[in-house]
Amino acid sequence: MMEFDSDGLTVLLIAVAGLGVLLILGVLLRIWVPLLRRIFLPASLVGGVIGLLLGPNVVGLVPEGISATWSGLAGVLISVVFAPMLLGQKLPRIKEVAEDAGPHVWMAWFSTAAQVAIPCLLLFLLFEKGTGTNPLFSTIFEASWSGGHGTAAGMEQAWSALGWEEGSSLALGAATISLIFGILVGTILINIGARRGHLKYLGEKSDANESDVLGKEAGEGHMVTRLSPQSLSTLGFHFALILVAILIGFGLKMVLDPIITGMPLFPLAMIGGLVVHVAICRTSLYRLVDKATLDAIAAVFLDLLVVSAVASLSIPVIVENWIALTVISLTMAVLSLCIFYYLAPRIFKRDWFENGLVQFGTQTGVVATALLLLRTADPNMRSNGYRGLALSRPFISPFIGGGLVTALFPILVMEYGNLWVGLGCLAFCVALMPLAKIFGLWVPSSSRRRESSASVEAGRGF
């Protein structure tokens, strides 16, 4: 095991303190520059860009050692983000989620398989042999487009273990492209939908232009403290649970390493969280667990992860692979629009446009993007898009868009190659189509045409 001396720990402390400075600068810029709020760029991403500009690749104000420390933090911080995902999380009953969550689960798995299949096949046919692009390049898109900056940064360990250190920088570049595309094009889709009468609940403007500084009532916390501070602070107790989950995940990694080379720690830490959950759910300790507190801790480390990863992004690597990155990103953009306009009206029986926006947002950014778009289209939360999104996450987040299956894709590509992984995911997409009809998820086109005609008539007076 590696040991750190006091000097190494001091460098680590200074590096983390630097991240705090970048986060505060990101918050201040969002307050001072309304455009950043209008395009929904989080403070962690803004701060990361500032760190990148100040880093050794541009201005050179940030020392090389600090930038390298930031780069190494991402693979560690992602485990803290994922460890509490299944801890304190009760899975909803199948009957309860079938109607609202079923279509979301189907769409998420279909979109993810397509986001793997298309880049794999494009890389095999166009870039892998002709330009010598690394075969693992195909795996950055599902991790970045569905997983966002957090997953793109956290997957660094997985790619590095397979001998490809450039993966995280390229994935962060792809994640930035997808985030901007998702927000801008999503806003355009909402305007088109309003003109065509697809939006039933659009009655108020989004609060995107309002200040980031919330009022007193809006700023009240929702974390619940059930443990006496004389024993341990509630944050300390919940953080201890997360650390135990990570330790269990590390033990699982040691067992699996000889079998599955390159398995990252973060999905195993998530399984460790499930083990902790099962171990304490029937004890008095479970009464002390507050999911909101666990989510708050995860959110802090996610902000640190994003700002550190973006600030240490390798610009030369992106420039070197710009052709493949541009071609496949454009293809992914077209794919997301096709899924929205073709599949969403046929899968969602109710509020197809609002529910389609949810899936468009999650497949081009993160859940926060989906909520921002949905809030714009349905400010009063009257559609079932919110409920469908919430109920579907236990069947999606642990596996795809940054979960266990995402972590396995690079291993599968190295083992079987892009051609077979791409064809396998394409076959999975094809198999999902009849399953949608068998389980009653598919809406006949004739029914949707009648509904669309009625919506257009209603929209004329909008």
Coordinates of N, CA and C in Angstrom, one line a residue, residues 340-349 352 433 436 441-445 448-449:
F340 N -36.1 11.3 -29.6 CA -37.1 12.1 -29.0 C -38.4 12.2 -29.9
Y341 N -38.2 12.4 -31.2 CA -39.3 12.6 -32.0 C -40.0 11.3 -32.5
Y342 N -39.2 10.2 -32.6 CA -39.9 9.0 -33.0 C -40.3 8.1 -31.9
L343 N -39.5 7.9 -30.9 CA -39.9 7.0 -29.8 C -40.7 7.6 -28.7
A344 N -40.4 8.8 -28.3 CA -41.2 9.4 -27.2 C -42.7 9.4 -27.4
P345 N -43.2 9.8 -28.6 CA -44.6 9.8 -28.8 C -45.2 8.4 -28.9
R346 N -44.4 7.4 -29.1 CA -44.9 6.0 -29.2 C -44.8 5.2 -27.9
I347 N -44.0 5.7 -27.0 CA -43.7 5.0 -25.7 C -44.5 5.6 -24.6
F348 N -44.6 6.9 -24.5 CA -45.3 7.6 -23.4 C -46.8 7.8 -23.8
K349 N -47.7 7.1 -23.1 CA -49.1 7.2 -23.3 C -49.7 8.6 -22.9
W352 N -46.6 12.9 -23.6 CA -45.4 12.4 -24.2 C -44.3 13.4 -24.4
M433 N -37.7 -3.5 -29.1 CA -38.9 -3.0 -29.8 C -40.1 -3.9 -29.7
A436 N -41.6 -3.8 -26.1 CA -42.4 -2.7 -25.8 C -43.9 -3.0 -26.2
L441 N -46.3 -1.1 -23.8 CA -45.8 0.2 -23.7 C -45.9 1.0 -25.0
W442 N -46.1 0.3 -26.2 CA -46.1 0.9 -27.5 C -47.5 1.6 -27.7
V443 N -47.5 2.8 -28.1 CA -48.8 3.6 -28.4 C -49.0 3.5 -29.9
P444 N -50.1 3.0 -30.4 CA -50.4 2.9 -31.8 C -50.3 4.3 -32.4
S445 N -49.7 4.4 -33.6 CA -49.6 5.7 -34.3 C -50.9 6.4 -34.6
R448 N -52.0 8.3 -31.5 CA -51.2 9.5 -31.2 C -51.5 10.6 -32.2
R449 N -51.9 10.2 -33.5 CA -52.2 11.2 -34.5 C -53.5 11.9 -34.0

